[in-house]
PDB file of C-alpha atoms in Angstrom:
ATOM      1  CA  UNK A  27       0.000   0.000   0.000  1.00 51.00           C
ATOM      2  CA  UNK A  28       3.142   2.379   0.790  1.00 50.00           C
ATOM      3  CA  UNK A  29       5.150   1.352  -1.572  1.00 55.00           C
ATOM      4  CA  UNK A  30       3.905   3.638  -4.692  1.00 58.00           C
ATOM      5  CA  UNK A  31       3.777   6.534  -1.997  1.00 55.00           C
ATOM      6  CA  UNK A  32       7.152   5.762  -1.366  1.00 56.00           C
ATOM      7  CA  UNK A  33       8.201   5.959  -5.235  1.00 61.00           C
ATOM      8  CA  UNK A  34       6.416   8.952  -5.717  1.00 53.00           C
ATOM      9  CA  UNK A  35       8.189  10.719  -3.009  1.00 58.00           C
ATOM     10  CA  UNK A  36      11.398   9.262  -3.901  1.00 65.00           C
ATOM     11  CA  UNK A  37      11.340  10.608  -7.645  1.00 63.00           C
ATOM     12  CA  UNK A  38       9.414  13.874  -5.917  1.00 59.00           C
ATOM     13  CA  UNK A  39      13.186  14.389  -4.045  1.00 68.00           C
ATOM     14  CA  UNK A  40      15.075  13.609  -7.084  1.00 62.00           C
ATOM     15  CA  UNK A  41      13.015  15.979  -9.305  1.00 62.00           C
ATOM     16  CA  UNK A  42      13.519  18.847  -6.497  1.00 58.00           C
ATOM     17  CA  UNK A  43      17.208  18.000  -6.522  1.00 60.00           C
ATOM     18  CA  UNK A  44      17.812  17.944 -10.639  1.00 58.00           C
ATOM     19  CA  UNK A  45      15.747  21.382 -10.368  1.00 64.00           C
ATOM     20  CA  UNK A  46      17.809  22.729  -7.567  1.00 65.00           C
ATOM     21  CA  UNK A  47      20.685  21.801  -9.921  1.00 65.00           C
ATOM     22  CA  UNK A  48      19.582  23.311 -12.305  1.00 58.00           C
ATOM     23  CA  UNK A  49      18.830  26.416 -10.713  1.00 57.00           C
ATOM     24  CA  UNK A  50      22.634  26.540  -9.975  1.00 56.00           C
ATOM     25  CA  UNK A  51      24.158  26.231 -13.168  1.00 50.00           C
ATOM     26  CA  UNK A  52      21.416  28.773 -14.546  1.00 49.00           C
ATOM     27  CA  UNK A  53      22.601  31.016 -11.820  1.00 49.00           C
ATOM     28  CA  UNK A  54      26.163  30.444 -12.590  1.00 48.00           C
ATOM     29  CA  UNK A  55      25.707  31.412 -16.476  1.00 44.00           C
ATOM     30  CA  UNK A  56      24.467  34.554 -15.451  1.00 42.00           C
ATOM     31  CA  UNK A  57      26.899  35.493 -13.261  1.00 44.00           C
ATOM     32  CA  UNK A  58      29.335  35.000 -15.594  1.00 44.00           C
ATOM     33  CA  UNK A  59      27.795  36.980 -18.486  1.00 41.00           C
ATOM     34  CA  UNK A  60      30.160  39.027 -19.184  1.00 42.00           C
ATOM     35  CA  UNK A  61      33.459  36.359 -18.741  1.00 45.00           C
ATOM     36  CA  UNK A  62      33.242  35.399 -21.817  1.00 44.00           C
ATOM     37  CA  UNK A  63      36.872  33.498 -21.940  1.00 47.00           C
ATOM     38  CA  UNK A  64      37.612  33.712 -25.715  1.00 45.00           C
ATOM     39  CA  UNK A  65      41.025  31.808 -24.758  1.00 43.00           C
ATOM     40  CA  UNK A  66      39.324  28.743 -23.941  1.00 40.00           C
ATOM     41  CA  UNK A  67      40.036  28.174 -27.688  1.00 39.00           C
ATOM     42  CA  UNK A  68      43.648  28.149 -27.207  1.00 42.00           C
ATOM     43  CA  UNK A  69      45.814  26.236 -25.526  1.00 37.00           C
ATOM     44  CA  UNK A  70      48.399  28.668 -24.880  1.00 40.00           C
ATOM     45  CA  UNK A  71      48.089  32.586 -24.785  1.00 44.00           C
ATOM     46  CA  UNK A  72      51.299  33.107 -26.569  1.00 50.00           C
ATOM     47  CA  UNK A  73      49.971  35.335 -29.544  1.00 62.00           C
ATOM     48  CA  UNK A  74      51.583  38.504 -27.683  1.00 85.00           C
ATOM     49  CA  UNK A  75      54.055  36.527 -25.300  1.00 89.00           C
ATOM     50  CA  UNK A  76      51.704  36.134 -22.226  1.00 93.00           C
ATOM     51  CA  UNK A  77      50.561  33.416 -20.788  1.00 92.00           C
ATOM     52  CA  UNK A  78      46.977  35.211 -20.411  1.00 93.00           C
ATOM     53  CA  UNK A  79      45.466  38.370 -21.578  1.00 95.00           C
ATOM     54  CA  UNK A  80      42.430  39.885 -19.527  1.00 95.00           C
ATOM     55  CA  UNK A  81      40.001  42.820 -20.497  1.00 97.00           C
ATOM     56  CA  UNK A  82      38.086  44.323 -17.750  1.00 96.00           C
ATOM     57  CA  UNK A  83      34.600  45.587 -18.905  1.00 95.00           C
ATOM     58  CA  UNK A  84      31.198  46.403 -16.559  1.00 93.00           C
ATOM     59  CA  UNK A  85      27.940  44.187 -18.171  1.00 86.00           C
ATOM     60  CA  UNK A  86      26.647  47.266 -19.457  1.00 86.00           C
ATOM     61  CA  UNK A  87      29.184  48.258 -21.669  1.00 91.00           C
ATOM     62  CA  UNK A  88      27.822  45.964 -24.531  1.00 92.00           C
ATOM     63  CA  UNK A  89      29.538  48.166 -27.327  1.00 93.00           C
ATOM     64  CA  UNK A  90      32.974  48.569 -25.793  1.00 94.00           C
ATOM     65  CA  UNK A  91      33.107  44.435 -25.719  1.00 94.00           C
ATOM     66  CA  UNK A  92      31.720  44.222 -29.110  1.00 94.00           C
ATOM     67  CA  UNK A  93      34.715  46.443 -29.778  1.00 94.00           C
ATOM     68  CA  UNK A  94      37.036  44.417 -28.288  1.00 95.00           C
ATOM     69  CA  UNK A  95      35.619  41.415 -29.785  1.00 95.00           C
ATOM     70  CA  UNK A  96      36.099  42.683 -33.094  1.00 95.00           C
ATOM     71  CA  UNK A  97      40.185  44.414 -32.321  1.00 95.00           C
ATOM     72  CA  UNK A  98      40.802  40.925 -31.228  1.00 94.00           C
ATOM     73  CA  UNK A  99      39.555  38.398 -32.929  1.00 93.00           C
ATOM     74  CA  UNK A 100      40.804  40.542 -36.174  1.00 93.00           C
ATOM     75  CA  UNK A 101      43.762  40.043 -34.952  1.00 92.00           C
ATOM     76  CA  UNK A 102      43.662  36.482 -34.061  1.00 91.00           C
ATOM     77  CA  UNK A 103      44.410  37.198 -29.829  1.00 91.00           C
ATOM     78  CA  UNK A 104      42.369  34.948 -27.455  1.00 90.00           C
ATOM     79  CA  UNK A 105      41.487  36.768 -24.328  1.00 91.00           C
ATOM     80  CA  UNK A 106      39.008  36.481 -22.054  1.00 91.00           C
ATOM     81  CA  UNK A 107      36.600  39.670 -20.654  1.00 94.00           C
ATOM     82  CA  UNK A 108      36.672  40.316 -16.741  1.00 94.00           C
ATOM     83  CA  UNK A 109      34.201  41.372 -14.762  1.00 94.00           C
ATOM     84  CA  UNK A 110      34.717  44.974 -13.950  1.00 95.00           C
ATOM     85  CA  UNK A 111      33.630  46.177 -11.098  1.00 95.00           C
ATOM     86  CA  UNK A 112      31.282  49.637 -11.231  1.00 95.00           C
ATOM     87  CA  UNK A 113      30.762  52.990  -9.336  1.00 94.00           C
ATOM     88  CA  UNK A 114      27.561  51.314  -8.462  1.00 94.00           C
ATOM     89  CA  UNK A 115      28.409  48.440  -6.637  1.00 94.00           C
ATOM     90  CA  UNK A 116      30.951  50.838  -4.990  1.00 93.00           C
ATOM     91  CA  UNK A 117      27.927  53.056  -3.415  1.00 92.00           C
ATOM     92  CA  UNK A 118      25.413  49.491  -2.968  1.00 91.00           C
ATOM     93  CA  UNK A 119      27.959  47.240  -1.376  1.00 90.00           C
ATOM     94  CA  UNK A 120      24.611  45.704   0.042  1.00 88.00           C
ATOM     95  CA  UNK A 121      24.130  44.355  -3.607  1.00 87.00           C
ATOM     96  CA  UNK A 122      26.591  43.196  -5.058  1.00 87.00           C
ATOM     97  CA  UNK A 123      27.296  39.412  -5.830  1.00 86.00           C
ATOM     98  CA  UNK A 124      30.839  37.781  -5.399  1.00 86.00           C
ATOM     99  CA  UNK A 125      31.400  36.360  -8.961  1.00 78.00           C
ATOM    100  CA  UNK A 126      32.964  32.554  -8.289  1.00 73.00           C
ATOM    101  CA  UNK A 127      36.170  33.218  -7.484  1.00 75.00           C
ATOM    102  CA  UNK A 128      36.362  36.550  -6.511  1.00 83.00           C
ATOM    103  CA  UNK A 129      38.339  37.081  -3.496  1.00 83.00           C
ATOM    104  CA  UNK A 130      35.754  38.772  -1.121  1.00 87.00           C
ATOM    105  CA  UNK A 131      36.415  42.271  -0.584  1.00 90.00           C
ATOM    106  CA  UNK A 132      35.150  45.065   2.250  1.00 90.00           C
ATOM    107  CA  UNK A 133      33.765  48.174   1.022  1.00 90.00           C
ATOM    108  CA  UNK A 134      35.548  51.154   1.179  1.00 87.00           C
ATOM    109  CA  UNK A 135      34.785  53.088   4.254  1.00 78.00           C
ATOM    110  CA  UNK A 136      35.698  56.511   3.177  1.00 71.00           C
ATOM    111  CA  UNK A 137      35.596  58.374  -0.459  1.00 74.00           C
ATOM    112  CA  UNK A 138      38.479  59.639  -0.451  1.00 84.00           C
ATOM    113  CA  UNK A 139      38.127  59.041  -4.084  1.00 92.00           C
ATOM    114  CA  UNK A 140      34.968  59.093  -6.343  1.00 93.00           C
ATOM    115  CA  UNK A 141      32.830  56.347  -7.063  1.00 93.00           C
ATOM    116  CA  UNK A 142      34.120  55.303 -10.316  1.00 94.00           C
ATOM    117  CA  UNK A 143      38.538  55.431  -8.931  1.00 95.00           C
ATOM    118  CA  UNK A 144      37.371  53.481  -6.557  1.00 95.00           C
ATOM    119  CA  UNK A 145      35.640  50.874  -9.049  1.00 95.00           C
ATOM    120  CA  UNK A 146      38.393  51.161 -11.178  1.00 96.00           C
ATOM    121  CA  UNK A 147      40.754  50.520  -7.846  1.00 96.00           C
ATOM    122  CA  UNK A 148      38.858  47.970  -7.443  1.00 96.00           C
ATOM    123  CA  UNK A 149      38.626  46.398 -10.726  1.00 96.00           C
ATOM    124  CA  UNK A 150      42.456  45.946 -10.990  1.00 97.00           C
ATOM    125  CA  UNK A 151      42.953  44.464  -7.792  1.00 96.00           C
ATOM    126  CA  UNK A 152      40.393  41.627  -8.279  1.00 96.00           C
ATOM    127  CA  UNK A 153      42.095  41.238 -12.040  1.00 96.00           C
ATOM    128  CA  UNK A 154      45.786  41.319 -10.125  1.00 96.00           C
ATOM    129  CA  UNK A 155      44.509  38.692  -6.985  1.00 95.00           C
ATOM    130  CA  UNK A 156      43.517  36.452  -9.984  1.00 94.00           C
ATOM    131  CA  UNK A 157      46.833  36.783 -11.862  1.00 95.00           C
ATOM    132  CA  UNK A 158      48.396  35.840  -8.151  1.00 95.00           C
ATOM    133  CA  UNK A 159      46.063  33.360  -7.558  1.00 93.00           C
ATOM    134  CA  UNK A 160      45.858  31.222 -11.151  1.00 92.00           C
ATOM    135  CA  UNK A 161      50.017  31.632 -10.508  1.00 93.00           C
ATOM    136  CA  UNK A 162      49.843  33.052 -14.383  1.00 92.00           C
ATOM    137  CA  UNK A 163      53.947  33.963 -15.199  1.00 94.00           C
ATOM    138  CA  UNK A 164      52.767  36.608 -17.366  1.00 95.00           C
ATOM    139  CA  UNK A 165      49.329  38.516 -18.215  1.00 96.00           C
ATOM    140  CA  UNK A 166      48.717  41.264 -20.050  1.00 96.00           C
ATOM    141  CA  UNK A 167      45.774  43.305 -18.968  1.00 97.00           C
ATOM    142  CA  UNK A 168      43.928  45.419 -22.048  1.00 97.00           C
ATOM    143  CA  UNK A 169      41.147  48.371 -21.476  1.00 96.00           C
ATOM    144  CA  UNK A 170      37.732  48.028 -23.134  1.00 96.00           C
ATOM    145  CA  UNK A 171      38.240  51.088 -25.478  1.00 95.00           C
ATOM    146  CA  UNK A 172      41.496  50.744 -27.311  1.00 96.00           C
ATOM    147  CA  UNK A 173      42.932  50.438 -30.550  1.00 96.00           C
ATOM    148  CA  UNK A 174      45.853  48.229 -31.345  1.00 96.00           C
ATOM    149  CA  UNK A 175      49.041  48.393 -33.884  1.00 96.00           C
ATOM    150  CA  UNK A 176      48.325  45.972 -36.966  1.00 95.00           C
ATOM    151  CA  UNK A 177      51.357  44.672 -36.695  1.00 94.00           C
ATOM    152  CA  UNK A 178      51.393  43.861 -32.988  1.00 94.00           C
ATOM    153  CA  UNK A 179      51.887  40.196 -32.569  1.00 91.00           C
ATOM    154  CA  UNK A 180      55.224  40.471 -34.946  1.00 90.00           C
ATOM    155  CA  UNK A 181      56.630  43.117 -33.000  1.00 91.00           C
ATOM    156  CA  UNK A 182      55.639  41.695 -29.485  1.00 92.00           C
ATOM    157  CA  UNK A 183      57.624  38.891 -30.068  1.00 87.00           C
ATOM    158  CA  UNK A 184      61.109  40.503 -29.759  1.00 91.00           C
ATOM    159  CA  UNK A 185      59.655  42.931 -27.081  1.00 94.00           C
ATOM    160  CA  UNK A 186      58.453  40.198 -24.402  1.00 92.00           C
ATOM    161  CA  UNK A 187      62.004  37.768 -25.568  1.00 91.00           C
ATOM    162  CA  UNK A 188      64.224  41.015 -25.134  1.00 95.00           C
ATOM    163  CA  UNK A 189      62.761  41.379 -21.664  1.00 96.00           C
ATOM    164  CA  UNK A 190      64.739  40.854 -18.497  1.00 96.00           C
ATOM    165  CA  UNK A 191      64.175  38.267 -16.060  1.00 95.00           C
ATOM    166  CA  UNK A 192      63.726  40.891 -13.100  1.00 95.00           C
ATOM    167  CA  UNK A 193      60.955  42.690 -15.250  1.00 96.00           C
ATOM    168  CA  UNK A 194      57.794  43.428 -12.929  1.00 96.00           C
ATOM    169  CA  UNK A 195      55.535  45.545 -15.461  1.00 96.00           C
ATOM    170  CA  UNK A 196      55.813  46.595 -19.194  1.00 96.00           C
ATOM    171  CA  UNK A 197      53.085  49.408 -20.097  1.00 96.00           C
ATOM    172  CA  UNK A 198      52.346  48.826 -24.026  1.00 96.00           C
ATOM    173  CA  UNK A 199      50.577  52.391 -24.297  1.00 91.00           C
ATOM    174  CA  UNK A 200      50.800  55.452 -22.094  1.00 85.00           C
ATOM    175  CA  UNK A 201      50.268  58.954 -21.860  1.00 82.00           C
ATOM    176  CA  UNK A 202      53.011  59.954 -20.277  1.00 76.00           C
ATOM    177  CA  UNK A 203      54.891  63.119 -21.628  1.00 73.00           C
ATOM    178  CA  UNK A 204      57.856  61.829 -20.143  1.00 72.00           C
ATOM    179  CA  UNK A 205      61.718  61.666 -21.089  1.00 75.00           C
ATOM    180  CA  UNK A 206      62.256  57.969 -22.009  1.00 83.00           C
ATOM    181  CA  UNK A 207      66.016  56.406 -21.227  1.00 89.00           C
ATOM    182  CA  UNK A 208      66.368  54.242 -24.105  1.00 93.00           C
ATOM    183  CA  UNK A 209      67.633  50.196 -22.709  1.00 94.00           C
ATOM    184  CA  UNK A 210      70.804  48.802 -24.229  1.00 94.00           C
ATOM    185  CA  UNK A 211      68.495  45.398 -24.917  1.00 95.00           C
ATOM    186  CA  UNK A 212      65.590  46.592 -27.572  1.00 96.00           C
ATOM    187  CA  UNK A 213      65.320  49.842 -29.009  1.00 95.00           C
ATOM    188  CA  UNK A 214      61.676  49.960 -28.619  1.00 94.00           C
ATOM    189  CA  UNK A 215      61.925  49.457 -24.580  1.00 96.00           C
ATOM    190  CA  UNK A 216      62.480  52.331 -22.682  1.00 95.00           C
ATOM    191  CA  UNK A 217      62.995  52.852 -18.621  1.00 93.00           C
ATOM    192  CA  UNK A 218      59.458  54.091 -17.224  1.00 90.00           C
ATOM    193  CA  UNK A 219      60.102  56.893 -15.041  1.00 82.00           C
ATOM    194  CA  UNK A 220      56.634  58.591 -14.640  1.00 82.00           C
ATOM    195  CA  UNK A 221      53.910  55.794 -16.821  1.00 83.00           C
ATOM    196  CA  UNK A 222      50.816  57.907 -16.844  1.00 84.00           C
ATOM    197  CA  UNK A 223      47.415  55.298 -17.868  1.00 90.00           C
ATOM    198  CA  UNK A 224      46.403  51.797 -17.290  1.00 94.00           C
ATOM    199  CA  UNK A 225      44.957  50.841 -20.594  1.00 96.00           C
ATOM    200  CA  UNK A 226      47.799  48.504 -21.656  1.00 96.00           C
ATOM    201  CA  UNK A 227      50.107  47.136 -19.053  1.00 97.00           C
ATOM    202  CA  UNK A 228      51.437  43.490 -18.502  1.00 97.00           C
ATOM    203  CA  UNK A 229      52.738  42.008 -15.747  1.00 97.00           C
ATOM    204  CA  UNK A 230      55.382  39.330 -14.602  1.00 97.00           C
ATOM    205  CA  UNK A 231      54.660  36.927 -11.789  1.00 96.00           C
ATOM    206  CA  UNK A 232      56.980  38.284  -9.326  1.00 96.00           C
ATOM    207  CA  UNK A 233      55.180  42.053  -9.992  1.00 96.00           C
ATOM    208  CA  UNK A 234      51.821  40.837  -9.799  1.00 97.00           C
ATOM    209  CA  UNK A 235      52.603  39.221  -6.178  1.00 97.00           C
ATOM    210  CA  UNK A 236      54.766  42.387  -5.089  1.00 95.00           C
ATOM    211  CA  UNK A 237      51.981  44.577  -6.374  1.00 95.00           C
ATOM    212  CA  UNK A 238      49.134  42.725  -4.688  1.00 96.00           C
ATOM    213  CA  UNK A 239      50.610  43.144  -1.432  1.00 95.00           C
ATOM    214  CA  UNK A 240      50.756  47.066  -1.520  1.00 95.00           C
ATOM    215  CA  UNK A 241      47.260  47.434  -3.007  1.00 95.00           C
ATOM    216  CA  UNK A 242      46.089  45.016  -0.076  1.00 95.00           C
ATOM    217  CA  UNK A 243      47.281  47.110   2.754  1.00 94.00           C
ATOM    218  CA  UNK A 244      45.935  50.245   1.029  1.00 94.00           C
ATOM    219  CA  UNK A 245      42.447  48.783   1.174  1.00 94.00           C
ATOM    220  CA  UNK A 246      39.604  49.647   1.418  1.00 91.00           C
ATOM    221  CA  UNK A 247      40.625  53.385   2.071  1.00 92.00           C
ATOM    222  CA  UNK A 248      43.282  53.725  -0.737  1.00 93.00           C
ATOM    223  CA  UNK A 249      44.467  57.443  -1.053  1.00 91.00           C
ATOM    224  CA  UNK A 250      44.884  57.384  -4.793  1.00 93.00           C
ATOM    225  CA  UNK A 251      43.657  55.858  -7.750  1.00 95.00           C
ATOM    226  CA  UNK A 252      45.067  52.858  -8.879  1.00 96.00           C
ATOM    227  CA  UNK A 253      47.008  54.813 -12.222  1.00 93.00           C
ATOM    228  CA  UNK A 254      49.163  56.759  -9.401  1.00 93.00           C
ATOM    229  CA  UNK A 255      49.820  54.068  -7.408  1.00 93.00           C
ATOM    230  CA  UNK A 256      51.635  51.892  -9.773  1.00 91.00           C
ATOM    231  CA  UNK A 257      53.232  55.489 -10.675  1.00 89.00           C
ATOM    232  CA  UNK A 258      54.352  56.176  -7.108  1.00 90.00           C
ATOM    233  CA  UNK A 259      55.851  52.467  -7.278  1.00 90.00           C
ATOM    234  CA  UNK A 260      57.583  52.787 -10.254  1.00 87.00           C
ATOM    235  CA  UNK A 261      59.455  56.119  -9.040  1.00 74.00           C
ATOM    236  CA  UNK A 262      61.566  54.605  -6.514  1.00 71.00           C
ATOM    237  CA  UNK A 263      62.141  51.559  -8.455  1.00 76.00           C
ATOM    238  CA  UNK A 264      59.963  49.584  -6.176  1.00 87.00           C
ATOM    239  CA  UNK A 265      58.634  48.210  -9.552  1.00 92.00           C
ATOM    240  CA  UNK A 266      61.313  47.504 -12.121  1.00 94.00           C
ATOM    241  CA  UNK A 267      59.229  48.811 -14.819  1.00 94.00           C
ATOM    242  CA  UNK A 268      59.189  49.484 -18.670  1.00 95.00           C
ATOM    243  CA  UNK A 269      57.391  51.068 -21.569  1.00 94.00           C
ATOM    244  CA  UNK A 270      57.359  50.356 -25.303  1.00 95.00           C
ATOM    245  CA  UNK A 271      57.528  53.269 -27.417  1.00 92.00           C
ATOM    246  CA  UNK A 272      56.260  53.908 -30.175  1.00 93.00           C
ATOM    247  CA  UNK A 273      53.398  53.032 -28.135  1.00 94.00           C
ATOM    248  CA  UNK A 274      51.400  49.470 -29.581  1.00 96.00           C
ATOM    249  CA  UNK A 275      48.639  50.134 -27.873  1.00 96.00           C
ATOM    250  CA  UNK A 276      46.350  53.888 -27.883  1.00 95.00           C
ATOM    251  CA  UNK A 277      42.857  54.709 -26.185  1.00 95.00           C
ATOM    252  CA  UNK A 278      40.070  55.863 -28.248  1.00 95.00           C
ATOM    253  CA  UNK A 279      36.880  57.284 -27.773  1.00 93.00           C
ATOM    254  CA  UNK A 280      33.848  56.530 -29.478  1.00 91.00           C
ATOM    255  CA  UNK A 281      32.407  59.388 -31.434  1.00 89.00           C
ATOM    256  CA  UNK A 282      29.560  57.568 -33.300  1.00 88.00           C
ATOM    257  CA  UNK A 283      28.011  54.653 -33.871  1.00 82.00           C
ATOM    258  CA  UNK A 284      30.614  53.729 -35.781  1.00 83.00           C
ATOM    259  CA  UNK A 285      33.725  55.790 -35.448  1.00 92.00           C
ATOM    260  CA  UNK A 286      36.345  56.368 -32.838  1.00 92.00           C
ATOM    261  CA  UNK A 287      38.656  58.886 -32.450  1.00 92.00           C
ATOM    262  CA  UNK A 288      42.434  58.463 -30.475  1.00 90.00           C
ATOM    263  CA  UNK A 289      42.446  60.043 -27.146  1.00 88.00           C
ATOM    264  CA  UNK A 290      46.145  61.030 -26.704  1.00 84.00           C
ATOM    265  CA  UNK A 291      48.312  58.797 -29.290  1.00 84.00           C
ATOM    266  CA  UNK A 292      47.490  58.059 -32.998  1.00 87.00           C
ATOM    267  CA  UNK A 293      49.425  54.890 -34.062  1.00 91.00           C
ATOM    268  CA  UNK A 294      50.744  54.749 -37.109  1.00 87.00           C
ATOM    269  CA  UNK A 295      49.815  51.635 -38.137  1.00 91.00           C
ATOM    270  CA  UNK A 296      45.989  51.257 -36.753  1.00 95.00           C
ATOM    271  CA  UNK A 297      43.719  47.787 -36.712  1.00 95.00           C
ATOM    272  CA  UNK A 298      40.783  50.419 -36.201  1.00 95.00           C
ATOM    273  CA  UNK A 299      41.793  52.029 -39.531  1.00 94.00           C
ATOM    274  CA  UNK A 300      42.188  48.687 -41.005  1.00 93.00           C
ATOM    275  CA  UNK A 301      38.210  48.055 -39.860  1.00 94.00           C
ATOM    276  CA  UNK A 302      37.266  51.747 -40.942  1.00 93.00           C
ATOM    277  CA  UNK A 303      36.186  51.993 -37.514  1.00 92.00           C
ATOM    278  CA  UNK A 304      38.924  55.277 -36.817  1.00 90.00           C
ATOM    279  CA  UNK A 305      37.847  58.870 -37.681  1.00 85.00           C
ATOM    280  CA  UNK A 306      40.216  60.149 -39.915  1.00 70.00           C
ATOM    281  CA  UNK A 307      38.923  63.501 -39.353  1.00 64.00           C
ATOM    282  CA  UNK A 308      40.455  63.555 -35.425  1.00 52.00           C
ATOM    283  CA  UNK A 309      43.066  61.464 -36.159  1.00 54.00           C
ATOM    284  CA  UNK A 310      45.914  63.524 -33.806  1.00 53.00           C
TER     285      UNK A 310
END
């Protein structure tokens, strides 16, 4: 007499199960939305020299990853997009979800800085404690609104071989008006001695791990934003630190729905152009 009840509620608890399951992996898709790991087609990220290249970019910035998307896969780069963190989960702490992963973090307790430094802040660190943490030997971290040199996979390869072991970070586009001091091992890699931008920097190992421990004790009340930290590092030679020049790597900004325009650096020798995505007109 109990024995079909006792099927019934048997399958019952498996169905509940397989649903809860299910629930999960739903869950799990869409909290990784916007990681969409392009590298998982590769191997090896060795197209530039690194053994992974990252692009942090918020969810709603649909047309800066469709940018990307295009730069890239033009070019033939696997990368994968990070999850960027935003000004808005900087003021609603109380919202935000810890992607799997993520090493959890405490909201900043004063704003010393605005909303969107400390997202940015923010941002890097998380990309940085997963450099440390997948024990990557080299990564090169891209913004989500840049153009790159046509011919930058041939000319990374005698950048990143020319490198020296002790090399902590090598910035691939700057804005920095500064005097370069040319190195006696590549004539394209200078000395940094004030790097001004993030939108192009890579990282060794050993500079990731040095790095992560200064932007750990700084938080979550870091004095400055995240550009002039790694500036204030490089000065005393805390970071052993580099810059290629011509730069290989300039931001843009978008001007239509179709066009971008360089920021502070035309390169010569533009993928956007190549896409006729690049305003001639404001070409600088």
């Amino acid at each position: 007499m109990f024995r079909p009840l006792l099927r019934v509620l048997r399958r019952a608890r498996i169905l509940v199960f397989l649903s809860l399951i299910a629930a999960l992996v739903i869950l799990a898709s869409y909290m990784f939305a916007g990681f969409i790991d392009e590298a998982a087609k590769s191997a090896k990220f060795i197209e530039l020299g690194f053994d992974h290249i990252f692009v942090p970019s918020a969810r709603p910035h649909i047309d800066r990853r469709q940018l990307m998307s295009r730069i890239l896969r033009y070019q033939g780069i696997p990368f994968g997009f990070f999850p960027a963190t935003t000004a808005y989960d900087i003021d609603h702490p109380e919202a935000y979800s810890f992607w799997l992963g993520e090493e959890h973090w405490t909201p900043p307790k004063s704003f010393l800085l605005s909303a969107t430094a400390l997202a940015s802040f923010r941002t890097h660190m998380n990309v940085i404690n997963d450099i440390v943490r997948l024990e990557h030997a080299s990564t090169l971290v891209l913004g989500d609104q840049i153009d790159i040199a046509a011919d930058i996979k041939q000319q990374m390869r005698t950048v990143v071989e020319s490198l020296p072991a002790t090399w902590d970070i090598l910035y691939l586009g700057h804005c920095s008006n500064e005097t370069l001091r040319p190195t006696t091992f590549h004539s394209q890699i200078y000395v940094a001695a004030d790097p001004k931008c993030v939108f192009a920097y890579a990282l060794s190992r050993a500079g990731a791990r040095r790095l992560k421990r200064v932007l750990d004790n700084m938080w979550p009340v870091p004095q400055k934003t995240f550009e002039d930290v790694l500036s204030d590092m490089v000065v005393p030679l805390f970071l052993e630190a580099y810059v290629v020049d011509p730069p290989l790597v300039a931001h843009v900004d978008k001007i239509s729905d179709s066009l971008y325009s360089p920021t502070y650096y035309t390169l010569g020798n533009s993928t956007l152009d190549k896409l006729g995505l690049l305003s001639r007109k404001h070409m600088r």
